[in-house]
Coordinates of C-alpha atoms and ligand atoms in Angstrom, one line a residue:
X1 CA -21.2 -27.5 -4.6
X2 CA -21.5 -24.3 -2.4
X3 CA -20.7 -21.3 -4.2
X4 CA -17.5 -19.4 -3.2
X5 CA -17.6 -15.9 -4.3
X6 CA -14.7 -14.0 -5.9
X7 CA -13.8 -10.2 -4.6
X8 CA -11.5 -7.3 -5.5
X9 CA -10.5 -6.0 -1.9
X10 CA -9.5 -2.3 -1.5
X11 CA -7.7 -2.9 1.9
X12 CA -7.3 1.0 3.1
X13 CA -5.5 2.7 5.5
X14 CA -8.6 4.6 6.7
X15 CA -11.3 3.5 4.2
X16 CA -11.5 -0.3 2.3
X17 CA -13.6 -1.1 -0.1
X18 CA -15.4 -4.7 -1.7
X19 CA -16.0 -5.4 -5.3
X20 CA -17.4 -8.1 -7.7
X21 CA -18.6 -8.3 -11.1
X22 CA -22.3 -8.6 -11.5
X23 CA -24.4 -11.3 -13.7
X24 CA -23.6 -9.0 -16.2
X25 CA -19.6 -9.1 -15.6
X26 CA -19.7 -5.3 -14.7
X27 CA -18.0 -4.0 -11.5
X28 CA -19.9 -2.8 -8.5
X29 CA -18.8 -2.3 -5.1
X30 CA -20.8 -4.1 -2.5
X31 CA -22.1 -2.5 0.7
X32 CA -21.7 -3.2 4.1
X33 CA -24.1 -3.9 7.3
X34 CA -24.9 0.0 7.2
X35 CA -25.7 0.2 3.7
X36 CA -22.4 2.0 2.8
X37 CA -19.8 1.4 0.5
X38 CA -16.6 2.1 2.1
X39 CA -15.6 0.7 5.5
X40 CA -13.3 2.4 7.8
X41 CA -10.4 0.6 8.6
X42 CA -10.8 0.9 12.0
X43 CA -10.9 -1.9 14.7
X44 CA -12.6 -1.5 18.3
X45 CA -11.7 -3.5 21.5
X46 CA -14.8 -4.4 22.7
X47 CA -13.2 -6.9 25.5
X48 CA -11.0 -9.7 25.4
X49 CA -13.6 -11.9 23.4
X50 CA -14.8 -9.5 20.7
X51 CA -13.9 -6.5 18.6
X52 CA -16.3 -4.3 16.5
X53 CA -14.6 -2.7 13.1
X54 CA -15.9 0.3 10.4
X55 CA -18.1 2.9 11.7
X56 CA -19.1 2.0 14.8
X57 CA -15.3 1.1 15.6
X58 CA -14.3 4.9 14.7
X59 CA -17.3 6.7 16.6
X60 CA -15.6 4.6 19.8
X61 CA -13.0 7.1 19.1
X62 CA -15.5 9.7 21.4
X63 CA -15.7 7.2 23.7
X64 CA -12.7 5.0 24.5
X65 CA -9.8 6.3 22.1
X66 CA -7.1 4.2 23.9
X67 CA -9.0 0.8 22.6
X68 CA -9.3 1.8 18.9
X69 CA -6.6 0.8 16.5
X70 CA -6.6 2.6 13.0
X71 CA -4.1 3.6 10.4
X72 CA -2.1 -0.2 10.6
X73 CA -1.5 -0.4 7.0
X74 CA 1.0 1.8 7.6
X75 CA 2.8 -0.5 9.7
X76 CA 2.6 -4.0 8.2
X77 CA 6.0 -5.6 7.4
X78 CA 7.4 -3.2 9.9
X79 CA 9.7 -5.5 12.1
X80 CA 8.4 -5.6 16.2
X81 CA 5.5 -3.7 15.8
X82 CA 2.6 -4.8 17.3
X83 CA -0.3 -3.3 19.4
X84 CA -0.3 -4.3 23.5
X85 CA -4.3 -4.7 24.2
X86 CA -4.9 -6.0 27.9
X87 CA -1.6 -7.6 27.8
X88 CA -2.2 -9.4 24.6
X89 CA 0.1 -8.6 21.7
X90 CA -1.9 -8.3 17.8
X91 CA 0.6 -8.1 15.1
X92 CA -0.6 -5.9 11.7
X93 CA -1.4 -8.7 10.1
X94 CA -4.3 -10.0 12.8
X95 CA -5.6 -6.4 13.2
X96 CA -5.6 -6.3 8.9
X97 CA -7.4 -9.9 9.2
X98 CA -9.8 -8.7 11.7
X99 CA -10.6 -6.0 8.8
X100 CA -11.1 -8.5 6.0
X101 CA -13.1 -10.8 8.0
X102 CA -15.3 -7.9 8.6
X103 CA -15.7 -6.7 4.9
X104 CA -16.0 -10.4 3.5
X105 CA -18.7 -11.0 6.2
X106 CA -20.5 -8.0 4.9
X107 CA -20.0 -9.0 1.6
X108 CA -21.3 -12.3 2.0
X109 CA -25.1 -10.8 3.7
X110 CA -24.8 -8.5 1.0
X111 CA -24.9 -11.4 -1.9
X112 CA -26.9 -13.4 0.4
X113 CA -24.5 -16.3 0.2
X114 CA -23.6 -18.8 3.4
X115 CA -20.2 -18.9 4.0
X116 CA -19.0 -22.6 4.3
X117 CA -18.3 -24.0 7.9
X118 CA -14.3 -24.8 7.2
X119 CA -12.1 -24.1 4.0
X120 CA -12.1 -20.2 2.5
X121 CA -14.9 -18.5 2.0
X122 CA -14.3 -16.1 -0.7
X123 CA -11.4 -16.2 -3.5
X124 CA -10.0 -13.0 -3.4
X125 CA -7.5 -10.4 -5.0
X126 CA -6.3 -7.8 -2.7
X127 CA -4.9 -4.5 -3.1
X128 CA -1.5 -2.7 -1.7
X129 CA 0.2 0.7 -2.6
X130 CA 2.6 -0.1 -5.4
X131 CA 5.9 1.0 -3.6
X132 CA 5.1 -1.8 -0.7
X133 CA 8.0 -4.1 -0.4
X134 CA 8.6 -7.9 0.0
X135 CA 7.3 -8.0 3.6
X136 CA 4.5 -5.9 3.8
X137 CA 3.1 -7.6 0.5
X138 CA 3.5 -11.3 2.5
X139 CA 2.0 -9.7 5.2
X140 CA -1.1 -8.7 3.5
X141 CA -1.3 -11.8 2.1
X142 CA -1.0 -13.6 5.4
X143 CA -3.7 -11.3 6.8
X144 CA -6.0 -12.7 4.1
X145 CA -5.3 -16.5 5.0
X146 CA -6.1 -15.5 8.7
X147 CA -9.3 -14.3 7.4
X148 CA -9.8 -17.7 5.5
X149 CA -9.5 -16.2 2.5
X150 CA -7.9 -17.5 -0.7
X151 CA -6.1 -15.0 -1.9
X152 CA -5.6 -15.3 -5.5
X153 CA -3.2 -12.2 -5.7
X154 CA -1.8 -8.9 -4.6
X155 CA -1.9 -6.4 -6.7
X156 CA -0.9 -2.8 -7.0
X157 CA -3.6 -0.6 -6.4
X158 CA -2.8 1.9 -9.1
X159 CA -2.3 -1.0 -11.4
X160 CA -5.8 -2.2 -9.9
X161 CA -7.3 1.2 -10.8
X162 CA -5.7 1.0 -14.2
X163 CA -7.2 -1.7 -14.9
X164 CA -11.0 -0.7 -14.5
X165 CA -9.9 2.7 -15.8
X166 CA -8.7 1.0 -19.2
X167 CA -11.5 -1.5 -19.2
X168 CA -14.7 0.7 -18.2
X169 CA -13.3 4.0 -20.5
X170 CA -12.5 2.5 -24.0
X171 CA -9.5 4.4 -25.7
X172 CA -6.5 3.9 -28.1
X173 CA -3.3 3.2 -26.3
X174 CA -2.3 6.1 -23.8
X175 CA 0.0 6.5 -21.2
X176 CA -2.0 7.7 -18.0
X177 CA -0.5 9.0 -14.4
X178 CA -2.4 8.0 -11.5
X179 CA -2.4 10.3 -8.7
X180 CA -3.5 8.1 -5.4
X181 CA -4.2 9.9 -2.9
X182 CA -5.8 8.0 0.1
X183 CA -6.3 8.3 3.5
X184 CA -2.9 6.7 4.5
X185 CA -0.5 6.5 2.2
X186 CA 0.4 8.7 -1.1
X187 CA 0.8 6.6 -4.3
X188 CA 1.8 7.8 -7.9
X189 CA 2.2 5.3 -11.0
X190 CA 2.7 6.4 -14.6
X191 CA 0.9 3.2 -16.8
X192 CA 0.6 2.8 -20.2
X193 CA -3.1 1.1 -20.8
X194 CA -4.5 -0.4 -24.0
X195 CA -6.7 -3.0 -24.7
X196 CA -4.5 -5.6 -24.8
X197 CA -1.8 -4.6 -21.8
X198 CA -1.8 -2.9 -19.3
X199 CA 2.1 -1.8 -18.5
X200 CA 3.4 0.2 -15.4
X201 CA 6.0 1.9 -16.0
X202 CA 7.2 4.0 -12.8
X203 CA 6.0 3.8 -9.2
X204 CA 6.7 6.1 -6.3
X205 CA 5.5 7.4 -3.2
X206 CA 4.9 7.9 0.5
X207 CA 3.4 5.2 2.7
X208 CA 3.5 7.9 5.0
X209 CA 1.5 10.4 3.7
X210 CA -2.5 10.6 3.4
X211 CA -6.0 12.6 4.6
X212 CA -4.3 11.5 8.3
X213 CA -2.0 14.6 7.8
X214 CA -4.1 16.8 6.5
X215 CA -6.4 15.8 9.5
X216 CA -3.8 16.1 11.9
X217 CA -3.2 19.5 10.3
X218 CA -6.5 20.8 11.6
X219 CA -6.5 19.3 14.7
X220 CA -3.3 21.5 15.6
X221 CA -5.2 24.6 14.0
X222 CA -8.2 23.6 16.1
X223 CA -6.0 23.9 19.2
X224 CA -4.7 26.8 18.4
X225 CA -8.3 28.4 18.3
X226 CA -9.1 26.9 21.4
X227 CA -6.1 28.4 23.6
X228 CA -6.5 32.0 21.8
X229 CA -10.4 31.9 23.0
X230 CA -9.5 29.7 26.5
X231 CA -6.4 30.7 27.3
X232 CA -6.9 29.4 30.7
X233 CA -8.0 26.4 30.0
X234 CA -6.0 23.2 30.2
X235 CA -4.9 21.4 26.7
X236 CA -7.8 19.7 25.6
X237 CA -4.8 16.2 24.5
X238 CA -5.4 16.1 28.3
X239 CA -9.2 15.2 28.2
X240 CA -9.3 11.9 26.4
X241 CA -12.7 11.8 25.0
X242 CA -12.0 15.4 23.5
X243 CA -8.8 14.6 22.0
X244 CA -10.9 11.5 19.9
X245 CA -13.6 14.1 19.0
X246 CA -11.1 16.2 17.4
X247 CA -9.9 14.1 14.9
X248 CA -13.4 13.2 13.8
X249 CA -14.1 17.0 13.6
X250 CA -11.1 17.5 11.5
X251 CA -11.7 14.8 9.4
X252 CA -15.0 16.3 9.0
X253 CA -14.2 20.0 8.3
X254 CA -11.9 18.8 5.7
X255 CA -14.7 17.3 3.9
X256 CA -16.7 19.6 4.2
X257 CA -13.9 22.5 2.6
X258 CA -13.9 20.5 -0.3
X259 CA -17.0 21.9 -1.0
X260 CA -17.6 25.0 0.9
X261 CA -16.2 27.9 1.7
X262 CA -16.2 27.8 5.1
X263 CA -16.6 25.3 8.2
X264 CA -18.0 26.6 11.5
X265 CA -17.0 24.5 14.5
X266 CA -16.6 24.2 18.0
X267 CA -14.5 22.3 20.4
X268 CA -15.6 21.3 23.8
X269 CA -12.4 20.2 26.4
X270 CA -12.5 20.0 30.4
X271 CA -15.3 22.4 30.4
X272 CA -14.3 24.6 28.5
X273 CA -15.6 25.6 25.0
X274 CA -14.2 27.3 21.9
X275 CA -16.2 28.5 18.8
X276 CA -14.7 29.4 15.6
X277 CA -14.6 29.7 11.6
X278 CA -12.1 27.8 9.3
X279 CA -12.0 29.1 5.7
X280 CA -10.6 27.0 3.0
X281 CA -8.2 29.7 2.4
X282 CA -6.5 29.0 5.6
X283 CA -7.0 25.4 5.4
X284 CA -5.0 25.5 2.0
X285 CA -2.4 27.5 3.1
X286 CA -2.3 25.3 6.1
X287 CA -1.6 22.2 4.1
X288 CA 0.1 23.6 0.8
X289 CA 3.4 21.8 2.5
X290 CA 1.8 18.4 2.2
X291 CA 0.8 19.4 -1.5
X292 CA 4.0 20.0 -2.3
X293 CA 5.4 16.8 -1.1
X294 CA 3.2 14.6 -3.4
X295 CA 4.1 17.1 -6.2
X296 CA 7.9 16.2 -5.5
X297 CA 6.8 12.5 -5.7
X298 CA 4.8 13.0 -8.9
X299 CA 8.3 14.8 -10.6
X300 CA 10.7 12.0 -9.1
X301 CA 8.2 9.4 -10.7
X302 CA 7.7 11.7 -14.1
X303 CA 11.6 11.5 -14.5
X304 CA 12.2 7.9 -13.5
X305 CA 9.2 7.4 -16.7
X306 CA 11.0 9.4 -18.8
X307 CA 14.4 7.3 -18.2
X308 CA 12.6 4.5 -19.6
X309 CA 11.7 6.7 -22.9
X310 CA 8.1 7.5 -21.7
X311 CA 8.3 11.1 -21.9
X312 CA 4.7 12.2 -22.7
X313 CA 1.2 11.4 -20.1
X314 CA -1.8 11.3 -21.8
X315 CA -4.0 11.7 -19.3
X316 CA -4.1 12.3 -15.4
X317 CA -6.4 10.1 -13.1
X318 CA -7.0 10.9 -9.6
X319 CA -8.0 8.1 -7.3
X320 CA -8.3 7.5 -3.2
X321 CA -11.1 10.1 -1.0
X322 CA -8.3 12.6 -0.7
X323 CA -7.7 14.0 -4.3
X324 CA -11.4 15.5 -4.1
X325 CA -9.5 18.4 -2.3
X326 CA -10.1 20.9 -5.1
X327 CA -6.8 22.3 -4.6
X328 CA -5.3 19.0 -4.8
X329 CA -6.4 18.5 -8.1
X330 CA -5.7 22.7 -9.1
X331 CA -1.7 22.7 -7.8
X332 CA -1.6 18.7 -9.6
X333 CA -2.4 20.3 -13.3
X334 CA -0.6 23.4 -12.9
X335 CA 2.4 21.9 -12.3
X336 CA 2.4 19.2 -14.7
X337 CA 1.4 21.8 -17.2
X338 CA 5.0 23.6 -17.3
X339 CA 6.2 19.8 -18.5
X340 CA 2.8 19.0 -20.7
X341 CA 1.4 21.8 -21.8
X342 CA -1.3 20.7 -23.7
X343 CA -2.6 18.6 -20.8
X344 CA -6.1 18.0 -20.2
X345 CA -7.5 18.9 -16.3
X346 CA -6.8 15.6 -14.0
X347 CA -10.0 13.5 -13.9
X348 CA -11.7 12.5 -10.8
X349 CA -12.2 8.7 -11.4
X350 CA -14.5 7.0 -9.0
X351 CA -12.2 7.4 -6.2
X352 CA -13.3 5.4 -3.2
X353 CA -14.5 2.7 -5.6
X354 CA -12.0 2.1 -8.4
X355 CA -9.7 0.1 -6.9
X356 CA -11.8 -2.2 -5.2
X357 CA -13.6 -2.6 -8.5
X358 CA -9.8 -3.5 -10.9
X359 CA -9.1 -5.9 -7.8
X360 CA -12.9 -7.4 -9.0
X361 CA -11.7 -7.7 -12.6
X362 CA -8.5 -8.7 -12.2
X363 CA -9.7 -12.0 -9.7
X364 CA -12.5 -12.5 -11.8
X365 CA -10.0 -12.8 -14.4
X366 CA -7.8 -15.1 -12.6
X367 CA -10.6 -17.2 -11.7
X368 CA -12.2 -17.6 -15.4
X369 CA -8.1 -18.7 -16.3
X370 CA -8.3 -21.8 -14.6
X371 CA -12.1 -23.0 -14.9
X372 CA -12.6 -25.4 -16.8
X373 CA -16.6 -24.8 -17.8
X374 CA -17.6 -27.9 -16.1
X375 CA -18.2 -27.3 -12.6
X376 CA -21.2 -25.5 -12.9
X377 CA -20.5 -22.9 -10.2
X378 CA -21.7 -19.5 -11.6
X379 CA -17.9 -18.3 -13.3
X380 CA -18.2 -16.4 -15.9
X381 CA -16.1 -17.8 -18.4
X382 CA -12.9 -15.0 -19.5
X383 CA -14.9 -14.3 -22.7
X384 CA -18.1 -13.8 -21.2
X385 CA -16.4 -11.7 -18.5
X386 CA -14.5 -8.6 -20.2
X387 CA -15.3 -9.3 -23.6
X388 CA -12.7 -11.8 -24.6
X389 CA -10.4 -8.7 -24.3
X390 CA -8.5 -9.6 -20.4
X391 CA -5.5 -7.4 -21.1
X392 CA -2.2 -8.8 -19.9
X393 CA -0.9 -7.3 -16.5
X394 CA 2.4 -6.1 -16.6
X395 CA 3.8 -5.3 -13.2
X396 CA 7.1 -3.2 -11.6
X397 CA 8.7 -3.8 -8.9
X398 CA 9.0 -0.6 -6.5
X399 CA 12.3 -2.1 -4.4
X400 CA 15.8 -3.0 -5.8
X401 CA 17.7 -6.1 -4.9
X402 CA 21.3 -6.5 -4.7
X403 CA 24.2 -8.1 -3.0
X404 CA 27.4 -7.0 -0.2
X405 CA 30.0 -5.6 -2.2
X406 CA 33.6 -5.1 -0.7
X407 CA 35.5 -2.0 -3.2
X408 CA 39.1 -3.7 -1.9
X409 CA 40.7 -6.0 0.9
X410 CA 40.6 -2.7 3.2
X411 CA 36.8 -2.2 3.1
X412 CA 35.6 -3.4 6.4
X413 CA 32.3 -1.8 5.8
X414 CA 31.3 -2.5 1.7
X415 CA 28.7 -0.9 -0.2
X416 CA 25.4 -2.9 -2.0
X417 CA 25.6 -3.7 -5.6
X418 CA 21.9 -3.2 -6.8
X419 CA 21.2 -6.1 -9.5
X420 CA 17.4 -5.3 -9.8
X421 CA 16.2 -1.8 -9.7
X422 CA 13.1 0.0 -8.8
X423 CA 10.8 0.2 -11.8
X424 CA 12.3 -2.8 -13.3
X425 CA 9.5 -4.5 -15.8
X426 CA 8.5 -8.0 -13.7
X427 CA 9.8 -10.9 -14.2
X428 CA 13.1 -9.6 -14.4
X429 CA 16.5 -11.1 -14.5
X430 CA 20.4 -10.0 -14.1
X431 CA 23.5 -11.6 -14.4
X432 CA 26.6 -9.4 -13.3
X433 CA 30.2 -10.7 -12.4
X434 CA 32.2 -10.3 -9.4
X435 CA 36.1 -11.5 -8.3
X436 CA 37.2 -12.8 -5.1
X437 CA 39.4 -10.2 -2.9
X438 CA 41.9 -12.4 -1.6
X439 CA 44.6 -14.7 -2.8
X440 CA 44.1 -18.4 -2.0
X441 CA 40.1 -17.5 -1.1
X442 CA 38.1 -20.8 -1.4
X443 CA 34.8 -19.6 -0.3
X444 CA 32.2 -16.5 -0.6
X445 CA 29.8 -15.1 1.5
X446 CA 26.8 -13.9 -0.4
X447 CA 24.6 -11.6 1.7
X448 CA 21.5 -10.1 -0.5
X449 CA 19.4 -6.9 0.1
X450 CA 15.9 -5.5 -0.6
X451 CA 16.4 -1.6 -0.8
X452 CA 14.6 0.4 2.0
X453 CA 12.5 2.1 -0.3
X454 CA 12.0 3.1 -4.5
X455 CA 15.1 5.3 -4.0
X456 CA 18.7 2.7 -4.1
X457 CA 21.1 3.9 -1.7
X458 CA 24.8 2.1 -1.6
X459 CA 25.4 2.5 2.1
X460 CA 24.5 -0.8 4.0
X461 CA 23.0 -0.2 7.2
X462 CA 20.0 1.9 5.4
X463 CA 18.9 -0.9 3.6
X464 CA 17.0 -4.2 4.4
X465 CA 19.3 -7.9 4.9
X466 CA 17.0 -10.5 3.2
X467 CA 19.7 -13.8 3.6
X468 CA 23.0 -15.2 3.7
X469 CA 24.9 -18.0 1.8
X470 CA 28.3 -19.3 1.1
X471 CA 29.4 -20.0 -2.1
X472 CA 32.6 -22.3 -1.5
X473 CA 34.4 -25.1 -3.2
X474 CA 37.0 -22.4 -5.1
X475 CA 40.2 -24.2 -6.1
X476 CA 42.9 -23.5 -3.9
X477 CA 46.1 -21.5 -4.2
X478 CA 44.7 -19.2 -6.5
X479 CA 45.5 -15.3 -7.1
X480 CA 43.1 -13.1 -6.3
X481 CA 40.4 -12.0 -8.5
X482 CA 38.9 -15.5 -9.4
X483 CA 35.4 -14.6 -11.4
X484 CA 31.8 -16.0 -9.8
X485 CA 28.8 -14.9 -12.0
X486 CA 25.5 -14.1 -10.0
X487 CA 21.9 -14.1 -11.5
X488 CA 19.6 -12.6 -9.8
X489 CA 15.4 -13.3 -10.3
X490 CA 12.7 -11.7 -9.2
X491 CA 9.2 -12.6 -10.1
X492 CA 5.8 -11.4 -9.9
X493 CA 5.2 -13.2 -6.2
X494 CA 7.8 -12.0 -3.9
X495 CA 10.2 -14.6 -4.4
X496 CA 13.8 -13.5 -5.0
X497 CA 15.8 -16.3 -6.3
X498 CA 19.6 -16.1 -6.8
X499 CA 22.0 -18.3 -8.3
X500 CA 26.1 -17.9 -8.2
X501 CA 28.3 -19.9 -10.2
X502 CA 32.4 -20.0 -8.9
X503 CA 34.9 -20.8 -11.2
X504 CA 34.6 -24.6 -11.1
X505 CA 31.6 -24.4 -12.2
X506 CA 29.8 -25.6 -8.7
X507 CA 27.2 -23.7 -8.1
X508 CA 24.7 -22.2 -5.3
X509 CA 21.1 -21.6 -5.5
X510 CA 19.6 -19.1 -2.9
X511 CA 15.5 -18.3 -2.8
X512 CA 14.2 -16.2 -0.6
X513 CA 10.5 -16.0 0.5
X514 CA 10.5 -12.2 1.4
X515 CA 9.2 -13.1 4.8
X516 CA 6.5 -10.9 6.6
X517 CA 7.4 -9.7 10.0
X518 CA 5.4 -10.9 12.5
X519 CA 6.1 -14.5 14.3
X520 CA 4.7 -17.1 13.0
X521 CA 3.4 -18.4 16.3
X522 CA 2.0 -15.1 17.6
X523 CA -0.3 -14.8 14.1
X524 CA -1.5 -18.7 14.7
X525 CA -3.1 -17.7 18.3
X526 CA -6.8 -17.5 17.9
X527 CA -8.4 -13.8 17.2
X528 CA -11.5 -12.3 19.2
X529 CA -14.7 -12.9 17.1
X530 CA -16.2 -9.9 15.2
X531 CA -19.1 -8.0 16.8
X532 CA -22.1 -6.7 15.4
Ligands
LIG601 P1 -9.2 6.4 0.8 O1 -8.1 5.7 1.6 O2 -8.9 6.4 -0.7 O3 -10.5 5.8 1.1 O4 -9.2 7.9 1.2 C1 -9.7 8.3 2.4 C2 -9.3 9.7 2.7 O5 -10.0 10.6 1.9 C3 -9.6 10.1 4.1 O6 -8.5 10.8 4.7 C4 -10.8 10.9 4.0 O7 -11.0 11.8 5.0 C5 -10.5 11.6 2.7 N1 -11.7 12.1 2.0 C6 -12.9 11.5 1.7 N2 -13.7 12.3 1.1 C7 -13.1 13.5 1.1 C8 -13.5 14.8 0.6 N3 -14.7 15.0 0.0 N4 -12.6 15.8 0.6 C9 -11.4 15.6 1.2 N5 -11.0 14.5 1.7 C10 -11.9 13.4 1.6

């Protein structure tokens, strides 16, 4: 039987990430065709045929910037988007694909392990920011099937670093915040983690906020340098090549004021050239905006915690490349210190690598559930793999759900009646009643919602239309004000069922597959082959 590996997949906005569990059932990233670790998320059009993606796909950024596509996370499940290349259209989810093909490829050298010529190649678990909603979740999950990859699950990354947080650093049970700071998107869980579960409790965040910011931050700084020292010169956006070499630059000098004082750079445009100093002074003061913003998150997601009666954190865990920023990690502790005083300093955890690695456990997990012992193929059985001790995952969902609500017979416009709420414990279920408006009404139009984002807003238009249904068959000549129960359930795999009952008792199922957004038949046309 060929061997079909399992892998926790860090999908990143800038940076992903592979994992499996060794011989010894201990996680460990695996590296790529250049030795390295993490993989930037980065995809190069070659030509028509073939597309290069990681490092060499982001050093094209010097070359030929208008044929690079990074940063698409941030716009899977988003509804029309898609990226024009020669006339051909690729949705997020074939660009996400192109990514995972890329990494499981990799992978696959790395293990030395053939992949098989049809079927999947790799049984997988992959990771997305814990405030993603229905769509973007289906999305990644599509992206994975393009890859021919069977994905076991999606899974919250917190939750994901959570897991090989509580697993790899034995403890009592403790409620931990995890700051996620990556190079796209802002993520901040409270969990409580013991051996035996592993609970979220409150999710927030900012899928658009990351390092991209921070870099784009620079860049502006970097142009300011330039004009004061070439004042004559034309803006260096104008010279294509130099406009791609400044976001590498910025992205470098940040990295580098992590850990020095002081970068020393220049900036070549036209043909002119400008040579300067950036201290980390100014870079902090630069940014301290964008520190503030995740501190306002962290607060929002502190107090949602504490609505649920978790009022103390335990510990603070820092994951994703960004939260090595020194000040990051300074501002982080000093202001939860005015709320837990007695708070030990925020721990660096294995940033780039965590993730990837819980994704690891959590599929090896999955796949040591349902194997039976017989087949021979190399699974570690559940006891062998985490000591007997798998802890049970207990997931929240980051959106709310609810119906169109009319307040009387005037309201043209109505409001949404949230039945599930962000941070609800998954699965969940809710039964609320409603009453008809009008006398002699036989019928009712059901029309259910997925909140934008983690925060529920009443007004209609903000918020997302997931389906409509009629409930009808209500006995005639009746007053208004005729009762119709509705349950709503949602559970751990994006599928929102919802059942109303009218007063005769006939009833009216409703489940929704939270859909991605791309069309079906633009994600079946055939992708370019990957390039070495
Ligand atoms: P992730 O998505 O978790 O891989 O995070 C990647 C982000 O972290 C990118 O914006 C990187 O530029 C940033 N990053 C990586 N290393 C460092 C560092 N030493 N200091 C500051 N930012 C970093």
């Amino acid at each position: 039987m060929a061997e079909r590996p399992t892998f926790g997949i860090d999908l990143g906005t800038t940076y992903s990430c592979v994992a499996h569990l060794d011989e010894f059932g201990k996680p460990v990233a695996l590296p790529n065709s250049m030795g390295e670790y993490t993989t930037p998320s980065v995809v190069y059009f070659e030509d028509s045929a073939g597309v290069v993606v990681g490092k060499p796909a982001k050093n094209e950024l010097n070359r030929e910037p208008e044929r690079v596509v990074q940063y698409i996370k941030r716009h899977i499940g988003e509804p029309d988007f898609f990226i024009d290349v020669e006339g051909r259209k690729y949705y997020p989810a074939q660009i996400s694909s192109l990514i995972l093909s890329a990494l499981v490829d990799d992978a696959l050298v790395a293990l030395d392990i053939e992949p098989p010529a049809s079927g999947p190649i790799a049984d997988v678990v992959i990771t997305v920011p814990a405030y993603f909603g229905g769509a973007e979740r289906e999305e990644t999950r599509k992206a994975g099937e393009l890859a021919r990859l069977n994905v076991l699950s999606i899974v919250n990354e917190p939750t994901a670093a959570a897991i090989a947080y509580g697993l790899l650093n034995k403890g009592g049970e403790r409620t931990v915040l995890v700051y996620d700071l990556g190079g796209g998107t802002f993520d901040v869980t409270i969990i409580s983690v013991s051996a035996a579960e592993i609970r979220a409790v409150s999710t927030g965040g900012d899928r658009h906020l990351g390092g991209a910011d921070w870099d784009a931050k620079l860049v502006d700084l970097f142009l300011e340098k330039f004009e004061e020292q070439c004042p004559d010169a034309p803006d260096p956006r104008t010279d294509t090549e130099a406009a791609g070499a400044l976001v590498l630059t910025a992205e470098a000098a940040k990295r580098d004021l992590s850990a020095r004082a002081k970068y020393g750079t220049s900036v070549t445009a036209h043909t002119s050239r400008a040579k300067f100093d950036i201290t980390r002074e100014e870079y902090e003061e630069l940014t301290e905006d964008l520190v503030e913003r995740t501190l306002h998150n962290t607060e929002s997601v502190i107090d949602a915690a504490a609505a649920k009666g978790v009022t103390s954190i335990d510990e603070v865990v820092l994951v994703g490349g960004m939260s090595r920023t020194p000040i990051i990690a300074a501002r982080l502790a000093e202001r939860l210190r005015v709320r837990f005083p007695g708070l030990a300093d925020p721990k660096l955890s294995d940033p780039d690598q965590i993730v990837a690695k819980g994704a690891a456990l959590f599929a090896a997990s999955k796949v040591a559930e349902s194997y039976d012992g017989s087949s021979g193929s190399g699974v570690p059985t559940r006891e062998a793999l985490l000591g007997g001790k798998v802890p049970k995952i207990i997931n929240i969902t980051s959106r709310g759900y609810g119906l169109r609500t009319y307040r009387d017979p005037k309201d043209q416009e109505g409001y949404i009646s949230w039945q599930i709420r962000p941070n609800d414990a998954l699965p969940v279920e809710h039964r609320d009643t409603y009453r008809t408006l009008f006398p002699h009404q036989t019928e009712v139009d059901i029309t259910l919602y997925e909140s934008a984002t983690d925060e529920l807003n009443e007004t209609v238009a903000v918020n997302k239309e997931l389906a409509k249904a009629v409930l009808s068959g209500f006995p005639p000549n009746q007053p208004a004000g005729q009762p119709l129960e509705v349950t709503f359930s949602l559970g751990d795999e994006s599928i929102l069922r919802v059942h109303a009952v009218g007063p005769t008792g006939k009833d009216l199922h409703v489940e929704v597959k939270i859909a991605g957004a791309a069309p079906a038949a633009e994600l079946a046309k055939p992708l370019p082959r990957i390039v070495k």
